[in-house]
PDB file of C-alpha atoms in Angstrom:
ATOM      1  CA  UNK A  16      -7.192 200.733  80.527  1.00  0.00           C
ATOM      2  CA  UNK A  17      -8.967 200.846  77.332  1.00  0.00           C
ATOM      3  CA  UNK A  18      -7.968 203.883  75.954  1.00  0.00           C
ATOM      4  CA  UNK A  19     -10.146 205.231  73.636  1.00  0.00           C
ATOM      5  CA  UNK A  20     -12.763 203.731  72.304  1.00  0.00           C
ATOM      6  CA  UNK A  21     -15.700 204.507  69.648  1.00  0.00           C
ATOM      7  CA  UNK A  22     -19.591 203.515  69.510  1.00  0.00           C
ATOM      8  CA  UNK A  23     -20.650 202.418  67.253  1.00  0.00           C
ATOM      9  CA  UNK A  24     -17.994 200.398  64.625  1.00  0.00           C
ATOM     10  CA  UNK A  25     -20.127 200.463  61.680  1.00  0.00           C
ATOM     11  CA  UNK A  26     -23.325 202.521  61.032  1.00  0.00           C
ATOM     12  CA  UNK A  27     -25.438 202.775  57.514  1.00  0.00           C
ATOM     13  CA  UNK A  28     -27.909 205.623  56.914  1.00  0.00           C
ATOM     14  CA  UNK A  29     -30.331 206.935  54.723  1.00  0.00           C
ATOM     15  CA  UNK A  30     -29.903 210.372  53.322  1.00  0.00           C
ATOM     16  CA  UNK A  31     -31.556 212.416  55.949  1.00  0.00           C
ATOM     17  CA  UNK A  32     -31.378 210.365  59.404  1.00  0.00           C
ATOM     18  CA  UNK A  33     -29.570 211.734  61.934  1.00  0.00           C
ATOM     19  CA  UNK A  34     -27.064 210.049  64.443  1.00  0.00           C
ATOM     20  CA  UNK A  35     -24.160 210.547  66.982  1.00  0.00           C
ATOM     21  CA  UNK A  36     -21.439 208.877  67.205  1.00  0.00           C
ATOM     22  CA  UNK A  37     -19.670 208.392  70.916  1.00  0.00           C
ATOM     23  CA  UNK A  38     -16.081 208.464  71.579  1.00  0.00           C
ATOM     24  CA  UNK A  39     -14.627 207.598  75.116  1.00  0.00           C
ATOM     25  CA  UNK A  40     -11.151 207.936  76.818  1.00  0.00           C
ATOM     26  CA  UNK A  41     -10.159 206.816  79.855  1.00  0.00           C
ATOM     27  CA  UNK A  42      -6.829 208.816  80.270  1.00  0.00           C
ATOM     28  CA  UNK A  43      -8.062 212.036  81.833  1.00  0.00           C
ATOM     29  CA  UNK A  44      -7.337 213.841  78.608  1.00  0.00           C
ATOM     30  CA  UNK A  45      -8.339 217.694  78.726  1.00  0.00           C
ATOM     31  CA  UNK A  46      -8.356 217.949  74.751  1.00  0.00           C
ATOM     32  CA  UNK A  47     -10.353 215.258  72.495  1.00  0.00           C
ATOM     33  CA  UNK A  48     -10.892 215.905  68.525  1.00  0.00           C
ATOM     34  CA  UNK A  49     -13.232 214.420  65.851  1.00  0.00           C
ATOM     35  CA  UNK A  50     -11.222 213.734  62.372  1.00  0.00           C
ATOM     36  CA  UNK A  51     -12.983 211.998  59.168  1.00  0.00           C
ATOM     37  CA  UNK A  52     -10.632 209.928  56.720  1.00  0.00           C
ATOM     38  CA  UNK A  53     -11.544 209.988  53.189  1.00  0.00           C
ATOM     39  CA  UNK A  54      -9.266 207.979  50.176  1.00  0.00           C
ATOM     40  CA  UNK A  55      -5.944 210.708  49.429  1.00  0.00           C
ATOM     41  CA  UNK A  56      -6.415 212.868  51.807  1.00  0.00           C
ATOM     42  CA  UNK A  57      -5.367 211.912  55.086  1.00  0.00           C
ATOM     43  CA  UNK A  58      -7.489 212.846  58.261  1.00  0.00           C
ATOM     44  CA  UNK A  59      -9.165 216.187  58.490  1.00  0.00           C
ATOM     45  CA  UNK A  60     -10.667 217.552  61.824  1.00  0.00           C
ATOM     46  CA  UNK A  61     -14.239 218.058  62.077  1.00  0.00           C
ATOM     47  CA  UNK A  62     -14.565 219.507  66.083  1.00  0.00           C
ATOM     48  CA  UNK A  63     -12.444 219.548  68.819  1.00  0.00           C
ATOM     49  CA  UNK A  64     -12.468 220.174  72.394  1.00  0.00           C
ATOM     50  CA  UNK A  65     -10.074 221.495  74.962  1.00  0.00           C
ATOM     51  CA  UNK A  66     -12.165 221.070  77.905  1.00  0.00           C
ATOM     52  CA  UNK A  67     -15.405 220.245  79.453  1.00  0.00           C
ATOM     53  CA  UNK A  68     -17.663 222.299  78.176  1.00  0.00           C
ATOM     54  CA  UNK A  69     -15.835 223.773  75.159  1.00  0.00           C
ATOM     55  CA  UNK A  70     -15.990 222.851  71.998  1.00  0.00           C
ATOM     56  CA  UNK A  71     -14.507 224.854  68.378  1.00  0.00           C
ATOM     57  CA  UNK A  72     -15.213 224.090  64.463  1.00  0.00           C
ATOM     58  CA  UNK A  73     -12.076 222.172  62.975  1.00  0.00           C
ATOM     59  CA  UNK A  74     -11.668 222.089  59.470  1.00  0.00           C
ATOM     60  CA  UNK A  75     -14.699 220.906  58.373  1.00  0.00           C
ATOM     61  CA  UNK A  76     -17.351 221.348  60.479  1.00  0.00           C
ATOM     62  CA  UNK A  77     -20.141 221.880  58.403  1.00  0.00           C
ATOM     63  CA  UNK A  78     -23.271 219.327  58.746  1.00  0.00           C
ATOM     64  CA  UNK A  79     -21.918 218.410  61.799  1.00  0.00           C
ATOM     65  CA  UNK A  80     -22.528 218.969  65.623  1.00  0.00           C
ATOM     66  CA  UNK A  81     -20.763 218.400  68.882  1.00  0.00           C
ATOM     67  CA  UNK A  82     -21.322 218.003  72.483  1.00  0.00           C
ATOM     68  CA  UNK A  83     -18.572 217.584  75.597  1.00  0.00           C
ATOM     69  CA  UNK A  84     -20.811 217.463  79.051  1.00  0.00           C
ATOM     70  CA  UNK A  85     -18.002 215.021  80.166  1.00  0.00           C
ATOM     71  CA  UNK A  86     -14.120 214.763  80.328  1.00  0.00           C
ATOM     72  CA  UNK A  87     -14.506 211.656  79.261  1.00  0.00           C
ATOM     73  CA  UNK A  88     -17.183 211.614  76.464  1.00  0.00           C
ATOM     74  CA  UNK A  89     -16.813 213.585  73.292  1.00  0.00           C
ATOM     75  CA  UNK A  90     -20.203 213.031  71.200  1.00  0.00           C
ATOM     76  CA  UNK A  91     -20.481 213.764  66.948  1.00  0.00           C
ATOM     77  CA  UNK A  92     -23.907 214.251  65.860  1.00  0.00           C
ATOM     78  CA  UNK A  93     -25.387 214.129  62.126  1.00  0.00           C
ATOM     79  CA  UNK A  94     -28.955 216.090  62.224  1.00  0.00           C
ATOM     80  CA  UNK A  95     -29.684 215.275  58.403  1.00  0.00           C
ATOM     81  CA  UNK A  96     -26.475 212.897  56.828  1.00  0.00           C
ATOM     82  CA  UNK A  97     -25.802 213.654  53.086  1.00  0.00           C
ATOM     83  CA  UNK A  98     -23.396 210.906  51.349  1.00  0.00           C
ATOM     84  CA  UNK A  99     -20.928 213.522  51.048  1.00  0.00           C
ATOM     85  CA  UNK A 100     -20.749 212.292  55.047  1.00  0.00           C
ATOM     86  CA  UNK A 101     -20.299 208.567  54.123  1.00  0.00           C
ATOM     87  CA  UNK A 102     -16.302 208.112  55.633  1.00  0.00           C
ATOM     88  CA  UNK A 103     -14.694 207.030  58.306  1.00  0.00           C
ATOM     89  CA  UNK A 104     -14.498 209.250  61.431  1.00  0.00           C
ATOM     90  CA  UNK A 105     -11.886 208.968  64.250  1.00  0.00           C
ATOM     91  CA  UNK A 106     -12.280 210.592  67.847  1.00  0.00           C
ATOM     92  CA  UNK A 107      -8.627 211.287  69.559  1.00  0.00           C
ATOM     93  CA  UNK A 108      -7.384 212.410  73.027  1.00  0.00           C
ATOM     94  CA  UNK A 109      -4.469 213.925  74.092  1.00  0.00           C
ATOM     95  CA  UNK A 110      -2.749 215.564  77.376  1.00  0.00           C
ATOM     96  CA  UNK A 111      -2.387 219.354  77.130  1.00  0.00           C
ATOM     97  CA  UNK A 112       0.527 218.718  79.740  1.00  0.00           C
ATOM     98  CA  UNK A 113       3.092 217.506  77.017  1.00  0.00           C
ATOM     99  CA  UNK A 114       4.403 214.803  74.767  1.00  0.00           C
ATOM    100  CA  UNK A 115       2.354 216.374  71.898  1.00  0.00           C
ATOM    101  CA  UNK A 116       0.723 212.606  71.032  1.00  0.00           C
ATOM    102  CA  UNK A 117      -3.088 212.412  69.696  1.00  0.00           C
ATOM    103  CA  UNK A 118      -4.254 208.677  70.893  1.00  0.00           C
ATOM    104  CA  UNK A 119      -6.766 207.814  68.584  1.00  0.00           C
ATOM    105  CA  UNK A 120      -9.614 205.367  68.574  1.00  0.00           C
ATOM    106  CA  UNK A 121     -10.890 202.409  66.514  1.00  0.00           C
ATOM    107  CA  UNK A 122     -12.794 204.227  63.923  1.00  0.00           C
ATOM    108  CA  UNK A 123     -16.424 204.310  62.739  1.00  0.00           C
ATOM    109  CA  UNK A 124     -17.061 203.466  59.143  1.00  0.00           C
ATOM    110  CA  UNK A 125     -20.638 205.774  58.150  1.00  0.00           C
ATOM    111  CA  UNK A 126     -21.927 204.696  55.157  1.00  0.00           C
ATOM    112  CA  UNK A 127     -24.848 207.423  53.907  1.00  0.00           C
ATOM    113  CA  UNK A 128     -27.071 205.920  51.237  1.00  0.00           C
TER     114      UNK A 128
ATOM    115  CA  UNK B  84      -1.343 227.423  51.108  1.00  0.00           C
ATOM    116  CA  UNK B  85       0.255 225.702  53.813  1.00  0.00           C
ATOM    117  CA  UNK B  86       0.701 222.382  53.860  1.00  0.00           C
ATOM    118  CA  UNK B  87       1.904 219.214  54.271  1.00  0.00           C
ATOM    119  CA  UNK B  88       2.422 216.623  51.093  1.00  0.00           C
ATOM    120  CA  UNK B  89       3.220 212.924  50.823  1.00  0.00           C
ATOM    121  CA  UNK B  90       4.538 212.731  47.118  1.00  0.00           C
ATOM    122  CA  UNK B  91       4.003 208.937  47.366  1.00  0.00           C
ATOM    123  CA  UNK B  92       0.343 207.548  47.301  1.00  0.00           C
ATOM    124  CA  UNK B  93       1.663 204.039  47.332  1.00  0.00           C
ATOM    125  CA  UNK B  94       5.161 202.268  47.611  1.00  0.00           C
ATOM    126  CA  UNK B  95       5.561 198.529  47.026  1.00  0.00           C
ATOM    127  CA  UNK B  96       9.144 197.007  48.117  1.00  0.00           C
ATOM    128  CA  UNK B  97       9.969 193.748  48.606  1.00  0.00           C
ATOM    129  CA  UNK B  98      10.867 192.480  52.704  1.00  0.00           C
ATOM    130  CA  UNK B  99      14.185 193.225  54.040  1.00  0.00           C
ATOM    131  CA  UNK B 100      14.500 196.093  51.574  1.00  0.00           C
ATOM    132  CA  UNK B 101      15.260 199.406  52.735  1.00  0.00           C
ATOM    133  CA  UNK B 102      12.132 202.049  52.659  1.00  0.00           C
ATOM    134  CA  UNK B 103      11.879 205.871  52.316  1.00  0.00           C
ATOM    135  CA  UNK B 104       8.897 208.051  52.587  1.00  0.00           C
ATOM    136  CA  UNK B 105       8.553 211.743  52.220  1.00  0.00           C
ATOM    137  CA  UNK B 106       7.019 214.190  53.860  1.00  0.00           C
ATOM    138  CA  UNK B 107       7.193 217.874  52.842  1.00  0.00           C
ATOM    139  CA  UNK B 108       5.952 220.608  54.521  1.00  0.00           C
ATOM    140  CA  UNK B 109       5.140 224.680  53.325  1.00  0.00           C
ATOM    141  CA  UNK B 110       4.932 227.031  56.567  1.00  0.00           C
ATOM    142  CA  UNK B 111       7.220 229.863  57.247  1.00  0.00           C
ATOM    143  CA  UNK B 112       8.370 228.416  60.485  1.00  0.00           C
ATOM    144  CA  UNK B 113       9.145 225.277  61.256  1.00  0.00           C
ATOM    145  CA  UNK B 114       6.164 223.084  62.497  1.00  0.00           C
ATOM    146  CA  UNK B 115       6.059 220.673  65.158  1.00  0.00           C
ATOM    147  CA  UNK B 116       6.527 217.380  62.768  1.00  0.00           C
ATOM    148  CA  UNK B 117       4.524 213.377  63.696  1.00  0.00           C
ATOM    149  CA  UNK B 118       4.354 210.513  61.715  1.00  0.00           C
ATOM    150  CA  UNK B 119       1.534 208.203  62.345  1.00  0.00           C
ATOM    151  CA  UNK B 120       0.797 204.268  60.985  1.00  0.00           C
ATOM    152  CA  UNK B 121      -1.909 203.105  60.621  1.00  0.00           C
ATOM    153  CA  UNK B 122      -2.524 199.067  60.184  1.00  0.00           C
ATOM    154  CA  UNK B 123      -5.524 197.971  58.265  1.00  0.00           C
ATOM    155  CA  UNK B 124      -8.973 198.561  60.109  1.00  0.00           C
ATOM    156  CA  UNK B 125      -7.165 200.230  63.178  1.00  0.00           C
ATOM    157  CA  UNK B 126      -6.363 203.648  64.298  1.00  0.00           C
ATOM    158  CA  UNK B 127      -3.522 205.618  63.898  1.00  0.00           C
ATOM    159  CA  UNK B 128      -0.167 204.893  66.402  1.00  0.00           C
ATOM    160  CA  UNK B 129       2.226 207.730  66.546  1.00  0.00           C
ATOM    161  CA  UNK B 130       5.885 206.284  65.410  1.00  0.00           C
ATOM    162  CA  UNK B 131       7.720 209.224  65.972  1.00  0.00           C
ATOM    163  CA  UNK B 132       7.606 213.172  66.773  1.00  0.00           C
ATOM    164  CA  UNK B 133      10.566 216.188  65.972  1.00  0.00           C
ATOM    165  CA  UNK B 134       9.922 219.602  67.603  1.00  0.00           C
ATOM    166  CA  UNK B 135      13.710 220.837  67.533  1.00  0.00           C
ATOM    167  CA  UNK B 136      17.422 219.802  68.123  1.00  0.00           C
ATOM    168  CA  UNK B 137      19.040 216.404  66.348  1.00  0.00           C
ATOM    169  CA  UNK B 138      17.821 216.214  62.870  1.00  0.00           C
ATOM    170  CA  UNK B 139      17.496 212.409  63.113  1.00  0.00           C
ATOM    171  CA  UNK B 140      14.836 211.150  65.083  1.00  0.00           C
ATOM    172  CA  UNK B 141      14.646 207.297  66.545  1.00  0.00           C
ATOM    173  CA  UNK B 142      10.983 205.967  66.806  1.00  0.00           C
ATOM    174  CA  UNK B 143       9.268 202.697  67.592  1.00  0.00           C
ATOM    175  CA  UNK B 144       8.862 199.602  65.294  1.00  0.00           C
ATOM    176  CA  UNK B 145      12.546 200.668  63.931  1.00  0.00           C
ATOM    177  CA  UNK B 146      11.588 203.092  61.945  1.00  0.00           C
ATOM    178  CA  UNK B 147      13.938 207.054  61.773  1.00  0.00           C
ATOM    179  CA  UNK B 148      12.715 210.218  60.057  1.00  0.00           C
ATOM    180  CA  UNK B 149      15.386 213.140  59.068  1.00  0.00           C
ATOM    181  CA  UNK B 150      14.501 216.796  59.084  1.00  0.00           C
ATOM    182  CA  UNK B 151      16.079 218.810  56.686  1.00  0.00           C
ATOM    183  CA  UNK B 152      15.132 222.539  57.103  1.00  0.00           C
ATOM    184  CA  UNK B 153      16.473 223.153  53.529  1.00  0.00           C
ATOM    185  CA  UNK B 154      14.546 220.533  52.062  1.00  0.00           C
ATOM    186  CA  UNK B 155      11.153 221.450  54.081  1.00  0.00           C
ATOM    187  CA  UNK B 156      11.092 217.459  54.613  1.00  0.00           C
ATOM    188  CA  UNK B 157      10.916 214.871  56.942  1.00  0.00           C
ATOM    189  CA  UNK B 158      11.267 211.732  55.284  1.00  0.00           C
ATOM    190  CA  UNK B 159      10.570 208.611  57.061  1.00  0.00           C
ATOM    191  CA  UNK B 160      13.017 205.348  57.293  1.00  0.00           C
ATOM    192  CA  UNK B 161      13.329 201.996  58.097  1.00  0.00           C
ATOM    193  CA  UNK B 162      16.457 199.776  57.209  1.00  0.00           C
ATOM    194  CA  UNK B 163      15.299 196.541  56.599  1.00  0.00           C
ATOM    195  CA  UNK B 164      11.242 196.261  55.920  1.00  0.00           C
ATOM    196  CA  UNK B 165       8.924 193.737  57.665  1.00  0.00           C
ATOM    197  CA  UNK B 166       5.851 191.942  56.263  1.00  0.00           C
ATOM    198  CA  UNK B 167       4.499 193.377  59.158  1.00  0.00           C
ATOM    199  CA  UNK B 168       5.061 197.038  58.446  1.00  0.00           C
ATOM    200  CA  UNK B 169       2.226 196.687  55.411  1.00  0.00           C
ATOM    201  CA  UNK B 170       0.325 199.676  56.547  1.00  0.00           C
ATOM    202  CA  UNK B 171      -0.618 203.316  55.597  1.00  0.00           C
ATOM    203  CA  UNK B 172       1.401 206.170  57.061  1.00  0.00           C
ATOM    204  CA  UNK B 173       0.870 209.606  57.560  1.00  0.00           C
ATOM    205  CA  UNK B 174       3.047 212.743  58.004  1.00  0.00           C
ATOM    206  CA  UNK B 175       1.242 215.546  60.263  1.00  0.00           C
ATOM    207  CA  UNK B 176       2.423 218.829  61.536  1.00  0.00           C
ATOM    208  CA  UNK B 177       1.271 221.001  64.879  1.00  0.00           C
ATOM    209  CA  UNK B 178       1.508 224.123  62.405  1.00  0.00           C
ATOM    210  CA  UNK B 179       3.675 227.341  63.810  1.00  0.00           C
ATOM    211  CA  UNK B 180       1.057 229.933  64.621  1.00  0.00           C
ATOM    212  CA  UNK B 181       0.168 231.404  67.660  1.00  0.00           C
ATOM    213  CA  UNK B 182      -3.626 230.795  67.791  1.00  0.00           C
ATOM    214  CA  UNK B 183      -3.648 226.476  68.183  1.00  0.00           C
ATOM    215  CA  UNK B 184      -5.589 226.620  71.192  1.00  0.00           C
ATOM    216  CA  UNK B 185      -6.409 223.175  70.546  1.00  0.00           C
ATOM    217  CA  UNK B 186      -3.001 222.110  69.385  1.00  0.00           C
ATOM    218  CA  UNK B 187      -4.663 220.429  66.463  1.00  0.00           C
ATOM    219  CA  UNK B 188      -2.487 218.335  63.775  1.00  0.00           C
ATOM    220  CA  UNK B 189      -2.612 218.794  60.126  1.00  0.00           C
ATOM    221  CA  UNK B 190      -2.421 215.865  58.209  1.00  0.00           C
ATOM    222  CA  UNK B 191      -1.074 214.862  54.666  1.00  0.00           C
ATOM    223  CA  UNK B 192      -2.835 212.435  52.494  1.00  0.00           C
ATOM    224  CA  UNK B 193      -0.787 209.237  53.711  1.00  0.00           C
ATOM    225  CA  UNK B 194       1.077 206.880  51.480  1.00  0.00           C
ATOM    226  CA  UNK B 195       0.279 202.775  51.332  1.00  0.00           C
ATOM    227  CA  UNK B 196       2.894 200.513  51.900  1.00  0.00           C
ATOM    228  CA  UNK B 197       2.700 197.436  50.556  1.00  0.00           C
ATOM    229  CA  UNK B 198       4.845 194.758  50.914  1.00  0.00           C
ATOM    230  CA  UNK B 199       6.311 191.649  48.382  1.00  0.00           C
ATOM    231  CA  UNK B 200       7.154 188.825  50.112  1.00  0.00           C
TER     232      UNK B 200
END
């Protein structure tokens, strides 16, 4: 039982490459979400999902693109990364059937150059 | 605005010392209430959840958190600190609306913990 996990760990890019990032659970989770972490202030939500198929704009969506064709597999794509994207970006599951606890994965440090 | 703050952007005390750290919170209702550690390089682990009833809340690793609906806080405990709890922490909320389809946390902007041997 892995849990969730996030490909790849580390990733540079020039300013105008694109990439996605993969993020995989395990747990039969209906929702999964896609945070960034930047110094002071905390996580903020980029996409999430609540199901196969579904996806909805977080907090900060912008510059960013998502894709959930399996349960499992939550994708984040950059078409054109700016360094404003340079962070570190979490993917997360959770049960819609209680507890209320986000399991999050490793992390995936972008630096955008 | 809503919100959730963590006063504290970093708190050094020395091991077995006792360790408070605050969370504060501006909704009109109360919100579901998490906090989250994370260890260097890792993800985040939830330590501990309040959604209603007893104020005082038992978690893992030994840490407590208090609500106080007066206070708009949820402050974070632990007794007697470990070397080992060196880590950043983070106070989120499941805010009190209606339309959370996605039940989607709101997070503060974390406080480092850093501990003297």
């Amino acid at each position: 039982n892995a849990g969730v996990t996030q490909t790849p760990k580390f990733r540079v890019l020039k300013t105008g490459q694109s990439m996605t990032l993969l993020c995989a659970q395990d747990m039969n989770h209906e929702y999964m979400y896609w945070y960034r972490q930047d110094p002071g202030m905390g996580l903020r939500l980029i996409h999430y999902s609540v199901g196969e198929g579904t996806t909805a704009k977080g907090e900060v969506p912008d510059g960013y693109n998502v894709s959930r064709l399996k349960k499992q597999n939550f994708l984040l794509g950059l078409e054109s990364a700016a360094p404003s994207q340079t962070s570190v970006y979490f993917c997360a599951s959770m049960s819609k059937r209680g507890a209320w606890e986000q399991y999050f994965g490793p992390g995936t440090r972008l630096t955008v150059t | 605005a809503q919100s959730v703050t963590q006063p504290d952007i970093h708190i050094t005390v020395s091991e077995g010392a006792s360790l408070e750290l605050r969370c504060n919170y501006s909704y009109g209702a109360t919100p579901y209430l998490f906090w989250y550690v994370q260890s260097p390089g890792q993800g985040l682990q939830l330590l501990l959840k309040y959604f209603s009833g007893d104020t005082l809340v038992q978690g893992i690793k030994g840490f407590e958190a208090e609500f106080k609906r007066s206070q708009s806080s949820f402050n974070l405990r632990k007794p007697s600190v470990h070397w080992s709890d060196a880590a950043e922490y983070f106070c989120a909320v499941v805010p009190p609306m209606g339309n959370n389809a996605g039940n989607m946390l709101t997070f503060g902007g974390g406080t480092r913990l850093m501990v003297k041997p």
